[in-house]
Short mmCIF file of C-alpha atoms in Angstrom, two decimals:
data_model
loop_
_atom_site.label_atom_id
_atom_site.label_comp_id
_atom_site.label_asym_id
_atom_site.label_seq_id
_atom_site.Cartn_x
_atom_site.Cartn_y
_atom_site.Cartn_z
CA MET Q 21 26.19 -1.93 -33.39
CA SER Q 22 27.57 -2.51 -37.23
CA THR Q 23 27.11 -0.05 -39.40
CA GLU Q 24 27.42 -1.64 -42.51
CA PRO Q 25 25.39 0.13 -44.79
CA ASN Q 26 24.11 -3.43 -46.98
CA ARG Q 27 25.17 -6.65 -44.23
CA THR Q 28 22.49 -8.53 -43.32
CA SER Q 29 20.64 -8.67 -39.89
CA THR Q 30 21.57 -11.69 -37.72
CA ALA Q 31 20.51 -13.04 -34.36
CA VAL Q 32 23.01 -14.73 -32.32
CA GLN Q 33 22.98 -16.79 -29.95
CA VAL Q 34 25.41 -16.30 -26.82
CA GLY Q 35 24.83 -18.78 -23.84
CA GLU Q 36 21.31 -18.20 -23.01
CA PHE Q 37 20.34 -15.09 -24.82
CA TYR Q 38 20.11 -14.14 -28.21
CA GLU Q 39 21.57 -11.16 -29.74
CA LEU Q 40 20.01 -8.77 -32.36
CA ASN Q 41 24.04 -8.00 -35.51
CA THR Q 42 21.71 -4.93 -36.73
CA GLY Q 43 22.08 -4.47 -40.58
CA ALA Q 44 20.79 -1.89 -42.69
CA ASP Q 45 17.34 -4.22 -43.67
CA VAL Q 46 16.36 -3.42 -39.69
CA ARG Q 47 18.05 -0.58 -39.14
CA ASP Q 48 16.12 1.10 -42.16
CA SER Q 49 13.32 -0.50 -41.53
CA VAL Q 50 10.24 2.51 -39.94
CA HIS Q 51 9.46 -0.21 -37.00
CA TYR Q 52 12.67 0.15 -35.36
CA ASN Q 53 14.42 2.58 -33.52
CA GLU Q 54 17.73 1.69 -31.12
CA ASP Q 55 14.94 2.31 -27.84
CA ILE Q 56 13.12 -0.29 -29.16
CA ALA Q 57 15.57 -2.20 -30.25
CA PRO Q 58 17.22 -5.89 -28.24
CA THR Q 59 19.86 -5.26 -25.75
CA ARG Q 60 22.98 -6.19 -25.82
CA ILE Q 61 24.30 -8.80 -23.94
CA ARG Q 62 26.56 -6.30 -22.04
CA GLU Q 63 23.06 -4.08 -20.92
CA ARG Q 64 21.66 -7.34 -19.38
CA THR Q 65 22.83 -6.61 -15.76
CA TRP Q 66 19.83 -7.04 -13.32
CA SER Q 67 20.36 -9.50 -10.20
CA THR Q 68 17.87 -10.86 -8.99
CA TRP Q 69 17.39 -8.28 -6.25
CA ASN Q 70 17.60 -5.62 -8.40
CA VAL Q 71 14.50 -7.19 -9.47
CA ALA Q 72 12.77 -7.77 -6.08
CA ALA Q 73 13.96 -3.63 -5.44
CA LEU Q 74 11.68 -3.08 -8.43
CA TRP Q 75 8.46 -4.74 -7.10
CA VAL Q 76 9.33 -3.19 -4.03
CA GLY Q 77 9.42 -0.12 -4.94
CA MET Q 78 6.35 -0.50 -7.29
CA ALA Q 79 4.57 -2.01 -4.21
CA ILE Q 80 4.48 0.44 -1.66
CA CYS Q 81 1.99 3.16 -2.92
CA VAL Q 82 -0.83 5.15 -1.44
CA PRO Q 83 -3.45 2.64 -4.08
CA THR Q 84 -1.77 -0.34 -2.27
CA TYR Q 85 -2.41 0.45 1.53
CA THR Q 86 -5.87 0.76 0.74
CA LEU Q 87 -6.80 -2.10 -1.37
CA GLY Q 88 -7.84 -3.46 2.33
CA GLY Q 89 -10.46 -0.65 2.35
CA VAL Q 90 -11.11 -1.06 -1.13
CA LEU Q 91 -12.32 -4.78 -1.32
CA THR Q 92 -13.80 -4.32 2.39
CA ALA Q 93 -16.07 -1.63 1.44
CA TYR Q 94 -16.65 -2.40 -2.45
CA PHE Q 95 -16.78 -6.10 -2.55
CA GLY Q 96 -17.90 -7.30 0.91
CA LEU Q 97 -15.35 -8.98 2.49
CA SER Q 98 -14.37 -8.92 5.68
CA VAL Q 99 -10.50 -7.97 6.43
CA SER Q 100 -9.08 -11.39 6.48
CA GLU Q 101 -10.91 -11.74 3.78
CA ALA Q 102 -9.51 -9.34 2.23
CA LEU Q 103 -5.92 -9.44 2.95
CA VAL Q 104 -6.01 -13.38 1.64
CA THR Q 105 -7.38 -12.55 -1.37
CA ILE Q 106 -4.63 -9.74 -1.85
CA LEU Q 107 -2.33 -12.26 -1.37
CA LEU Q 108 -3.63 -15.36 -3.09
CA ALA Q 109 -4.03 -12.84 -6.19
CA ASN Q 110 -0.63 -11.77 -6.42
CA VAL Q 111 1.19 -14.71 -6.22
CA VAL Q 112 -1.81 -15.76 -9.11
CA VAL Q 113 -0.72 -12.90 -11.48
CA LEU Q 114 3.24 -14.44 -10.98
CA ILE Q 115 2.39 -16.67 -13.58
CA PRO Q 116 1.29 -14.69 -16.11
CA LEU Q 117 4.99 -11.92 -14.39
CA THR Q 118 7.47 -14.46 -15.00
CA LEU Q 119 6.77 -16.12 -18.48
CA ASN Q 120 5.50 -13.41 -20.69
CA ALA Q 121 9.19 -12.11 -19.08
CA TYR Q 122 11.00 -14.83 -20.33
CA ALA Q 123 11.15 -13.66 -24.18
CA GLY Q 124 12.36 -10.57 -22.76
CA THR Q 125 15.22 -12.01 -20.68
CA LYS Q 126 16.21 -14.57 -23.90
CA PHE Q 127 16.07 -12.23 -26.64
CA GLY Q 128 16.26 -8.18 -25.36
CA ILE Q 129 12.86 -7.02 -26.95
CA PRO Q 130 10.70 -5.07 -25.26
CA PHE Q 131 6.54 -5.22 -24.75
CA PRO Q 132 5.57 -3.90 -28.29
CA VAL Q 133 8.19 -5.91 -30.50
CA LEU Q 134 7.15 -9.12 -28.68
CA LEU Q 135 3.76 -8.23 -29.04
CA ARG Q 136 3.73 -8.13 -33.57
CA SER Q 137 4.85 -11.63 -33.68
CA SER Q 138 1.21 -12.49 -32.27
CA PHE Q 139 -1.10 -9.34 -33.14
CA GLY Q 140 1.31 -8.72 -36.61
CA VAL Q 141 3.87 -5.65 -36.76
CA LEU Q 142 1.10 -3.39 -37.78
CA GLY Q 143 -1.18 -5.07 -35.65
CA SER Q 144 0.29 -5.11 -32.23
CA ASN Q 145 -0.11 -1.30 -31.70
CA ILE Q 146 -3.70 -2.43 -30.42
CA PRO Q 147 -3.41 -4.16 -27.54
CA CYS Q 148 -0.33 -1.40 -27.13
CA LEU Q 149 -2.16 1.79 -27.32
CA ILE Q 150 -4.69 0.15 -24.31
CA ARG Q 151 -1.85 -0.90 -22.12
CA ALA Q 152 -0.64 2.65 -23.27
CA LEU Q 153 -4.04 4.36 -21.86
CA VAL Q 154 -4.13 2.26 -18.99
CA ALA Q 155 -0.61 3.41 -17.78
CA CYS Q 156 -1.70 6.81 -18.43
CA GLY Q 157 -4.46 6.88 -16.09
CA TRP Q 158 -2.61 5.64 -13.78
CA PHE Q 159 0.17 7.79 -13.80
CA GLY Q 160 -2.48 10.75 -13.52
CA ILE Q 161 -4.05 9.15 -10.09
CA GLN Q 162 -0.08 8.77 -8.69
CA THR Q 163 1.04 11.84 -9.11
CA LEU Q 164 -2.36 13.37 -7.93
CA PHE Q 165 -1.33 11.43 -4.46
CA GLY Q 166 2.65 12.71 -5.41
CA GLY Q 167 1.08 16.15 -5.89
CA VAL Q 168 -0.97 16.31 -2.66
CA ALA Q 169 2.15 14.97 -0.98
CA ILE Q 170 4.61 18.02 -2.07
CA HIS Q 171 1.93 20.48 -0.57
CA ILE Q 172 1.85 18.81 3.00
CA LEU Q 173 5.33 18.60 2.61
CA PHE Q 174 5.79 22.59 1.63
CA SER Q 175 2.80 23.49 3.80
CA ALA Q 176 5.14 22.30 6.61
CA LEU Q 177 8.21 23.77 5.66
CA ILE Q 178 7.75 26.84 4.04
CA PRO Q 179 5.44 29.54 5.84
CA GLY Q 180 2.30 30.80 4.20
CA TRP Q 181 1.64 27.81 1.81
CA GLU Q 182 -0.84 25.90 3.62
CA ASN Q 183 -2.79 28.99 2.33
CA LEU Q 184 -2.83 28.19 -1.19
CA GLY Q 185 -5.22 25.52 -0.31
CA SER Q 186 -6.03 22.90 -3.39
CA SER Q 187 -4.11 25.21 -5.48
CA GLY Q 188 -0.86 24.34 -4.00
CA GLU Q 189 -1.80 20.16 -4.92
CA VAL Q 190 -2.18 21.71 -8.17
CA ILE Q 191 1.43 23.06 -7.65
CA GLY Q 192 2.44 19.37 -6.42
CA PHE Q 193 1.38 18.22 -9.46
CA PHE Q 194 2.84 19.62 -12.17
CA LEU Q 195 6.08 19.43 -9.18
CA PHE Q 196 5.73 15.92 -9.41
CA LEU Q 197 5.15 15.43 -12.78
CA ALA Q 198 8.30 17.10 -14.06
CA MET Q 199 10.01 14.61 -11.23
CA ASN Q 200 9.10 11.68 -12.71
CA LEU Q 201 9.28 12.67 -16.45
CA TYR Q 202 13.03 13.29 -16.37
CA ILE Q 203 13.83 10.17 -14.49
CA VAL Q 204 12.57 8.28 -17.35
CA ILE Q 205 13.81 10.19 -20.17
CA LYS Q 206 17.74 9.62 -18.01
CA GLY Q 207 16.64 5.80 -19.15
CA SER Q 208 16.78 2.71 -17.77
CA GLU Q 209 19.65 2.89 -15.61
CA SER Q 210 18.67 5.89 -13.64
CA ILE Q 211 14.83 3.22 -12.70
CA LYS Q 212 17.38 0.48 -11.71
CA ILE Q 213 19.48 3.60 -9.13
CA LEU Q 214 15.91 4.45 -7.94
CA GLU Q 215 14.39 1.07 -7.59
CA THR Q 216 17.45 -0.43 -5.66
CA LEU Q 217 17.61 2.45 -3.42
CA SER Q 218 13.97 2.94 -2.53
CA ALA Q 219 13.17 -1.06 -1.78
CA PRO Q 220 15.06 -1.02 2.03
CA LEU Q 221 14.69 2.80 2.83
CA LEU Q 222 10.00 2.17 1.91
CA LEU Q 223 10.63 -0.69 3.33
CA GLY Q 224 12.30 0.17 7.01
CA VAL Q 225 9.91 3.01 6.89
CA SER Q 226 6.60 0.59 5.95
CA ILE Q 227 8.38 -2.07 9.57
CA GLY Q 228 8.34 0.70 11.87
CA LEU Q 229 5.25 2.78 10.52
CA MET Q 230 3.46 -1.24 11.53
CA MET Q 231 5.07 -1.15 14.92
CA TRP Q 232 4.22 2.27 16.04
CA ALA Q 233 0.75 1.50 15.38
CA MET Q 234 0.47 -1.94 16.26
CA PRO Q 235 -0.40 -0.89 20.07
CA GLN Q 236 -3.38 1.09 18.93
CA ILE Q 237 -5.57 -1.68 18.27
CA SER Q 238 -6.74 -4.84 19.00
CA MET Q 239 -5.63 -6.76 16.50
CA THR Q 240 -8.34 -9.97 17.34
CA GLU Q 241 -11.59 -7.84 16.92
CA LEU Q 242 -9.90 -6.12 13.54
CA LEU Q 243 -9.65 -9.44 11.91
CA ALA Q 244 -13.08 -10.03 13.68
CA THR Q 245 -14.77 -7.67 11.61
CA PRO Q 246 -17.60 -8.69 9.53
CA ALA Q 247 -17.75 -8.77 6.40
CA ASN Q 248 -19.71 -5.89 4.46
CA ARG Q 249 -22.49 -8.35 2.36
CA PRO Q 250 -25.71 -9.80 3.00
CA GLU Q 251 -26.57 -11.55 5.56
CA GLY Q 252 -26.61 -15.46 3.74
CA ALA Q 253 -24.84 -13.98 0.67
CA SER Q 254 -22.40 -17.46 -0.93
CA PHE Q 255 -18.67 -15.90 -0.43
CA TRP Q 256 -17.56 -17.30 -3.38
CA GLY Q 257 -18.73 -14.66 -5.32
CA TYR Q 258 -17.30 -12.07 -3.76
CA PHE Q 259 -14.30 -13.79 -3.62
CA PHE Q 260 -14.00 -14.11 -6.98
CA GLY Q 261 -14.58 -10.59 -7.41
CA GLY Q 262 -12.25 -9.09 -5.57
CA LEU Q 263 -10.14 -11.75 -6.80
CA THR Q 264 -10.54 -10.45 -10.39
CA ALA Q 265 -9.35 -6.88 -8.93
CA MET Q 266 -6.71 -7.55 -7.56
CA VAL Q 267 -5.36 -9.61 -10.48
CA GLY Q 268 -6.14 -6.39 -12.32
CA PHE Q 269 -3.87 -4.23 -9.89
CA TRP Q 270 -0.89 -5.56 -11.73
CA ALA Q 271 -2.86 -7.49 -15.31
CA THR Q 272 -1.15 -4.37 -16.50
CA LEU Q 273 2.81 -5.89 -15.52
CA SER Q 274 2.08 -8.95 -16.45
CA LEU Q 275 1.95 -7.71 -20.26
CA ASN Q 276 4.78 -4.92 -20.04
CA ILE Q 277 7.02 -6.89 -18.00
CA PRO Q 278 9.40 -8.01 -21.06
CA ASP Q 279 10.27 -4.42 -20.56
CA PHE Q 280 12.58 -4.83 -17.24
CA SER Q 281 12.97 -8.23 -18.05
CA ARG Q 282 15.48 -7.50 -21.45
CA TYR Q 283 17.98 -6.21 -18.66
CA VAL Q 284 18.58 -9.14 -16.25
CA LYS Q 285 21.25 -11.02 -16.61
CA SER Q 286 18.94 -14.72 -16.08
CA GLN Q 287 15.83 -16.33 -16.28
CA LYS Q 288 17.07 -17.07 -12.68
CA ASP Q 289 17.29 -13.72 -11.62
CA GLN Q 290 13.51 -12.06 -12.99
CA ILE Q 291 12.00 -15.77 -11.59
CA THR Q 292 13.42 -15.01 -8.25
CA GLY Q 293 13.66 -11.84 -8.08
CA GLN Q 294 9.53 -11.04 -8.71
CA ILE Q 295 8.59 -14.28 -5.97
CA ILE Q 296 10.54 -12.29 -3.93
CA GLY Q 297 9.55 -8.55 -4.49
CA LEU Q 298 6.05 -8.96 -5.61
CA PRO Q 299 3.19 -10.84 -3.33
CA LEU Q 300 4.86 -10.51 0.43
CA THR Q 301 5.48 -6.47 0.09
CA MET Q 302 1.47 -6.39 -1.78
CA PHE Q 303 0.61 -8.30 1.45
CA PHE Q 304 2.37 -6.37 3.80
CA PHE Q 305 1.89 -2.95 2.75
CA ALA Q 306 -2.27 -3.38 2.44
CA SER Q 307 -2.02 -5.14 5.92
CA LEU Q 308 -0.23 -2.14 6.84
CA GLY Q 309 -3.05 0.72 5.09
CA VAL Q 310 -6.10 -2.28 7.28
CA VAL Q 311 -4.23 -1.47 10.75
CA LEU Q 312 -3.13 2.30 10.27
CA THR Q 313 -7.03 3.03 9.10
CA ALA Q 314 -7.98 1.70 12.39
CA ALA Q 315 -5.38 2.77 14.60
CA SER Q 316 -6.21 6.72 12.93
CA ALA Q 317 -9.06 6.68 15.20
CA SER Q 318 -7.14 7.05 18.39
CA LEU Q 319 -3.57 8.78 16.30
CA VAL Q 320 -5.35 11.81 15.25
CA GLY Q 321 -9.77 12.08 16.36
CA GLU Q 322 -10.73 10.44 13.63
CA THR Q 323 -10.94 7.62 11.10
CA ILE Q 324 -8.78 7.91 7.54
CA SER Q 325 -8.38 5.74 4.67
CA ASP Q 326 -6.35 7.68 3.12
CA PRO Q 327 -2.72 7.68 4.27
CA VAL Q 328 -1.34 11.33 2.78
CA ASN Q 329 -4.20 12.90 4.31
CA LEU Q 330 -3.34 10.95 7.59
CA ILE Q 331 0.24 11.80 8.11
CA GLY Q 332 -0.70 15.53 7.46
CA LYS Q 333 -2.56 15.19 10.28
CA ILE Q 334 -0.05 14.59 12.60
CA ASP Q 335 0.73 17.66 15.79
CA SER Q 336 4.69 17.53 14.43
CA PRO Q 337 6.01 18.88 11.57
CA VAL Q 338 9.67 16.72 11.61
CA TRP Q 339 7.44 13.82 11.46
CA VAL Q 340 5.20 14.80 8.60
CA VAL Q 341 8.02 16.58 6.71
CA ILE Q 342 10.76 13.05 7.10
CA ALA Q 343 7.07 11.39 6.41
CA MET Q 344 6.03 12.79 3.29
CA ILE Q 345 9.42 12.45 2.16
CA MET Q 346 8.88 8.79 1.75
CA ILE Q 347 5.50 8.88 1.00
CA ILE Q 348 6.60 11.00 -2.19
CA ILE Q 349 10.19 8.45 -2.39
CA ALA Q 350 7.63 6.02 -2.86
CA THR Q 351 5.01 7.43 -5.36
CA LEU Q 352 7.84 8.34 -7.42
CA SER Q 353 9.16 4.71 -7.65
CA THR Q 354 5.97 2.80 -8.69
CA ASN Q 355 4.98 5.51 -10.70
CA THR Q 356 8.44 6.09 -12.66
CA ALA Q 357 8.38 1.52 -13.42
CA ALA Q 358 5.15 1.08 -13.39
CA ASN Q 359 3.29 3.90 -15.00
CA ILE Q 360 5.43 5.28 -17.76
CA VAL Q 361 8.01 3.02 -19.02
CA SER Q 362 5.47 0.73 -20.42
CA PRO Q 363 3.36 3.27 -22.51
CA THR Q 364 6.30 5.61 -23.81
CA ASN Q 365 7.45 1.76 -25.85
CA ASP Q 366 3.45 1.60 -26.67
CA PHE Q 367 3.79 5.01 -28.17
CA GLN Q 368 7.37 4.47 -29.75
CA ASN Q 369 5.93 1.08 -31.65
CA ILE Q 370 3.76 3.27 -33.70
CA ALA Q 371 6.54 5.14 -35.36
CA PRO Q 372 9.63 4.86 -34.17
CA LYS Q 373 11.87 6.46 -36.32
CA LYS Q 374 9.48 10.09 -35.41
CA ILE Q 375 8.96 8.83 -31.86
CA ASN Q 376 12.19 8.47 -29.44
CA GLN Q 377 12.11 7.26 -26.25
CA THR Q 378 11.77 11.31 -24.40
CA ARG Q 379 8.98 11.99 -26.96
CA GLY Q 380 7.29 8.98 -25.70
CA VAL Q 381 8.03 9.58 -22.06
CA LEU Q 382 6.56 13.28 -22.82
CA LEU Q 383 3.65 12.32 -24.89
CA THR Q 384 2.94 9.65 -21.59
CA GLY Q 385 3.22 13.69 -19.35
CA ALA Q 386 0.63 15.00 -21.27
CA LEU Q 387 -2.05 12.40 -21.72
CA GLY Q 388 -1.26 11.79 -17.83
CA ILE Q 389 -2.80 15.90 -17.62
CA LEU Q 390 -5.18 15.57 -19.79
CA LEU Q 391 -7.33 12.08 -18.03
CA MET Q 392 -6.59 13.82 -14.23
CA SER Q 393 -7.61 17.27 -15.82
CA TRP Q 394 -11.21 16.53 -14.53
CA GLU Q 395 -9.95 16.27 -11.24
CA LEU Q 396 -7.22 19.40 -11.18
CA LEU Q 397 -9.72 21.42 -12.56
CA LYS Q 398 -12.22 20.68 -9.48
CA LYS Q 399 -9.50 20.97 -7.49
CA LEU Q 400 -9.17 24.92 -8.77
CA GLY Q 401 -12.49 24.91 -8.49
CA VAL Q 402 -13.53 24.75 -11.69
CA ILE Q 403 -16.26 22.59 -11.72
CA ASP Q 404 -18.65 20.41 -9.52
CA SER Q 405 -17.46 16.67 -8.66
CA ASP Q 406 -18.76 13.82 -6.73
CA VAL Q 407 -16.39 12.02 -8.20
CA SER Q 408 -13.60 10.73 -5.93
CA VAL Q 409 -9.86 8.70 -6.76
CA GLU Q 410 -10.60 5.71 -5.27
CA ALA Q 411 -14.35 5.02 -6.40
CA MET Q 412 -12.76 5.47 -10.01
CA TYR Q 413 -9.89 2.79 -9.90
CA THR Q 414 -11.85 1.29 -7.56
CA GLY Q 415 -14.45 0.31 -10.83
CA TRP Q 416 -11.46 0.91 -13.28
CA LEU Q 417 -9.45 -2.68 -11.52
CA LEU Q 418 -12.05 -5.01 -12.91
CA GLY Q 419 -12.67 -2.52 -16.57
CA TYR Q 420 -9.74 -2.38 -17.95
CA SER Q 421 -8.22 -6.59 -16.43
CA SER Q 422 -10.87 -7.61 -18.98
CA LEU Q 423 -9.27 -5.82 -22.00
CA LEU Q 424 -6.43 -6.97 -20.55
CA GLY Q 425 -6.32 -10.52 -19.86
CA PRO Q 426 -6.96 -11.57 -23.42
CA ILE Q 427 -3.64 -10.02 -23.83
CA ALA Q 428 -1.76 -11.95 -21.51
CA GLY Q 429 -3.23 -15.48 -22.64
CA ILE Q 430 -2.34 -14.74 -26.20
CA MET Q 431 1.06 -13.79 -25.40
CA ILE Q 432 2.30 -17.44 -22.85
CA VAL Q 433 0.11 -19.49 -25.76
CA ASP Q 434 2.27 -17.64 -28.57
CA TYR Q 435 5.38 -17.66 -27.12
CA PHE Q 436 5.24 -20.69 -25.34
CA VAL Q 437 3.04 -22.81 -27.65
CA ILE Q 438 3.24 -22.07 -31.28
CA LYS Q 439 6.55 -20.69 -31.41
CA ARG Q 440 8.41 -23.12 -28.54
CA GLN Q 441 10.43 -20.51 -27.48
CA PHE Q 442 12.13 -19.32 -30.84
CA LEU Q 443 11.82 -15.98 -31.88
CA ASN Q 444 13.31 -13.85 -35.50
CA LEU Q 445 14.70 -10.90 -34.49
CA PRO Q 446 15.21 -9.42 -37.70
CA GLU Q 447 11.86 -10.24 -38.49
CA LEU Q 448 9.52 -8.67 -35.86
CA TYR Q 449 11.03 -5.41 -37.02
CA LYS Q 450 10.60 -5.58 -41.19
CA THR Q 451 7.27 -4.30 -42.50
CA HIS Q 452 7.37 -6.98 -45.20
CA GLY Q 453 8.52 -9.59 -42.37
CA ILE Q 454 7.44 -13.19 -41.66
CA TYR Q 455 5.19 -11.42 -39.42
CA ARG Q 456 2.72 -10.02 -41.32
CA GLY Q 457 1.39 -6.34 -40.97
CA PHE Q 458 -1.87 -7.83 -39.12
CA ASN Q 459 -2.34 -11.16 -37.68
CA PRO Q 460 -5.83 -12.59 -37.68
CA ALA Q 461 -5.34 -14.92 -35.16
CA GLY Q 462 -4.02 -12.32 -32.66
CA LEU Q 463 -6.96 -9.91 -33.82
CA THR Q 464 -9.68 -12.62 -33.72
CA ALA Q 465 -8.77 -13.69 -30.26
CA PHE Q 466 -8.38 -10.36 -28.55
CA GLY Q 467 -12.20 -9.41 -29.91
CA LEU Q 468 -14.13 -12.53 -29.67
CA PRO Q 469 -13.51 -11.77 -25.52
CA VAL Q 470 -14.03 -7.88 -25.57
CA ALA Q 471 -16.95 -8.13 -27.07
CA LEU Q 472 -18.45 -11.20 -24.86
CA THR Q 473 -17.69 -8.57 -22.55
CA LEU Q 474 -19.00 -5.50 -23.78
CA PHE Q 475 -22.70 -7.88 -24.39
CA SER Q 476 -21.90 -8.80 -21.17
CA ILE Q 477 -21.86 -4.83 -20.09
CA SER Q 478 -24.75 -3.56 -21.93
CA THR Q 479 -27.10 -6.08 -21.23
CA GLY Q 480 -26.42 -7.97 -18.47
CA TYR Q 481 -26.21 -11.68 -19.31
CA LEU Q 482 -23.11 -13.19 -18.88
CA ASP Q 483 -22.86 -11.13 -16.05
CA TRP Q 484 -20.03 -14.12 -15.08
CA PHE Q 485 -17.77 -13.10 -17.64
CA TYR Q 486 -17.40 -9.66 -16.63
CA GLN Q 487 -16.58 -9.50 -13.10
CA TYR Q 488 -14.36 -12.31 -13.49
CA GLY Q 489 -13.47 -10.49 -16.85
CA TRP Q 490 -9.23 -11.08 -16.12
CA PHE Q 491 -9.94 -15.38 -15.77
CA THR Q 492 -12.21 -15.47 -17.98
CA GLY Q 493 -10.79 -13.00 -20.82
CA SER Q 494 -7.64 -14.99 -20.11
CA ILE Q 495 -8.54 -18.18 -21.00
CA LEU Q 496 -10.52 -17.53 -23.53
CA GLY Q 497 -8.36 -15.80 -25.34
CA GLY Q 498 -5.44 -18.09 -25.08
CA LEU Q 499 -7.69 -21.24 -26.34
CA VAL Q 500 -8.91 -19.32 -29.53
CA TYR Q 501 -5.50 -17.80 -30.33
CA TRP Q 502 -4.37 -21.55 -30.01
CA VAL Q 503 -6.67 -22.83 -31.96
CA ALA Q 504 -6.25 -20.09 -34.87
CA ALA Q 505 -2.18 -19.95 -35.44
CA SER Q 506 -1.99 -24.11 -34.94
CA LYS Q 507 -3.71 -23.65 -38.57
CA LEU Q 508 -0.90 -20.92 -39.93
CA PRO Q 509 2.02 -21.45 -41.10
CA ALA Q 510 4.54 -21.20 -37.49
CA PRO Q 511 7.02 -18.53 -38.95
CA ALA Q 512 9.44 -18.78 -35.84
CA SER Q 513 11.86 -21.64 -37.78
CA GLN Q 514 11.84 -19.27 -40.92
CA GLY Q 515 16.19 -18.53 -40.51
CA LEU Q 516 15.33 -17.57 -36.46
CA ALA Q 517 19.56 -16.89 -35.84
CA GLN Q 518 21.45 -16.81 -38.74
CA GLY Q 519 24.92 -16.98 -36.99
CA ASN Q 520 24.64 -19.45 -34.63
#
């Protein structure tokens, strides 16, 4: 990047991409640092298979394994209905994923900077912090799973370690946390390498587990298991509730996908890679969870829905060690990409001159510890609680999808309808630029669906608005933004790409 002190920043088009030539006006802005600057053309190296591997690595994780059980236990669906719902939900979520990835690929900008177009340079911090808080919560949950896996691994390798009990899981938690933070601090290339290497390994192990478990059960009987809902109750209400929750599972990434698409070679690569990597992997691994849970009674003598504890019951130290290493790799590949990258960028957006990538990563880790402190204290015997992690994230899927839905709708309408796929790159980093500090259209379009959701939760009226929160929120948020933004002057036409 240029270091000429008085040079004005310009955006230059190179093929289908735009690249920012940074001058002093942007470089000295309090809203700019090198970590959230647009990627250079030479940095956009991710292929279709890198994107597909990213999704395979993120989708194969403990929470995905338990989704079938969540839908049958908490949403009143049968096994076959649950698996179809998971597949359909991941096809649905591909729509915002591929659309919101467009701007990242074209302009090289991360999620927080893209939000400045619809919420304002300062206003973008509101949806950013919401997204960051959700990610930190998921980071803590996944780190708990990774910590348990490390504890079981050490119990198989180190004599006497199992005597530590839950304290060993807490030690594993902090060891796993340190591994996650180190990889992300090393940068996007380290994440790319981790996902690319782990994806085929995880797929191979998953296929092997499916082949191992299938002879232990009757698939016909399993798929014929009746739904756990009142007799005569309508299927559709339960189905749409489950569908909303399953869309909510990746509603997070449907927002911050530009954090990754900014490194992709082309729009074709990001679209094709996501189609290949997400829906079928989610369907297959959720199916594996259903099959292994059903087979667990004959395998270990009791029904266990948690794969970490299931494998820990196997009476073979060699297989336990191999399986725990696989689970650690799977959880690591999910956690680094899905739950650390986004809050790291989101926290930088608050004060880019004071918070760089390393500080953003460390802040994410600290919040992850804080949000899981109740569970860590429970394991250490300091507090007593009957609340399980599974029950917590089951309700959470509905709750946060109601907050993230409006943001997705606003982002899509802003980029494709209002801005017509053109952004003024230099202005996105300026304090008093054309994107303003706060965009009233974005804040109004976000506030109205959230207000209706809170009204629904507190009064019981409009219950459907909350139950189907991602769909109702994204549609209403997008419509309100379209109406409100249409009445404001469009900044995208003002000096988009000087130097074209």
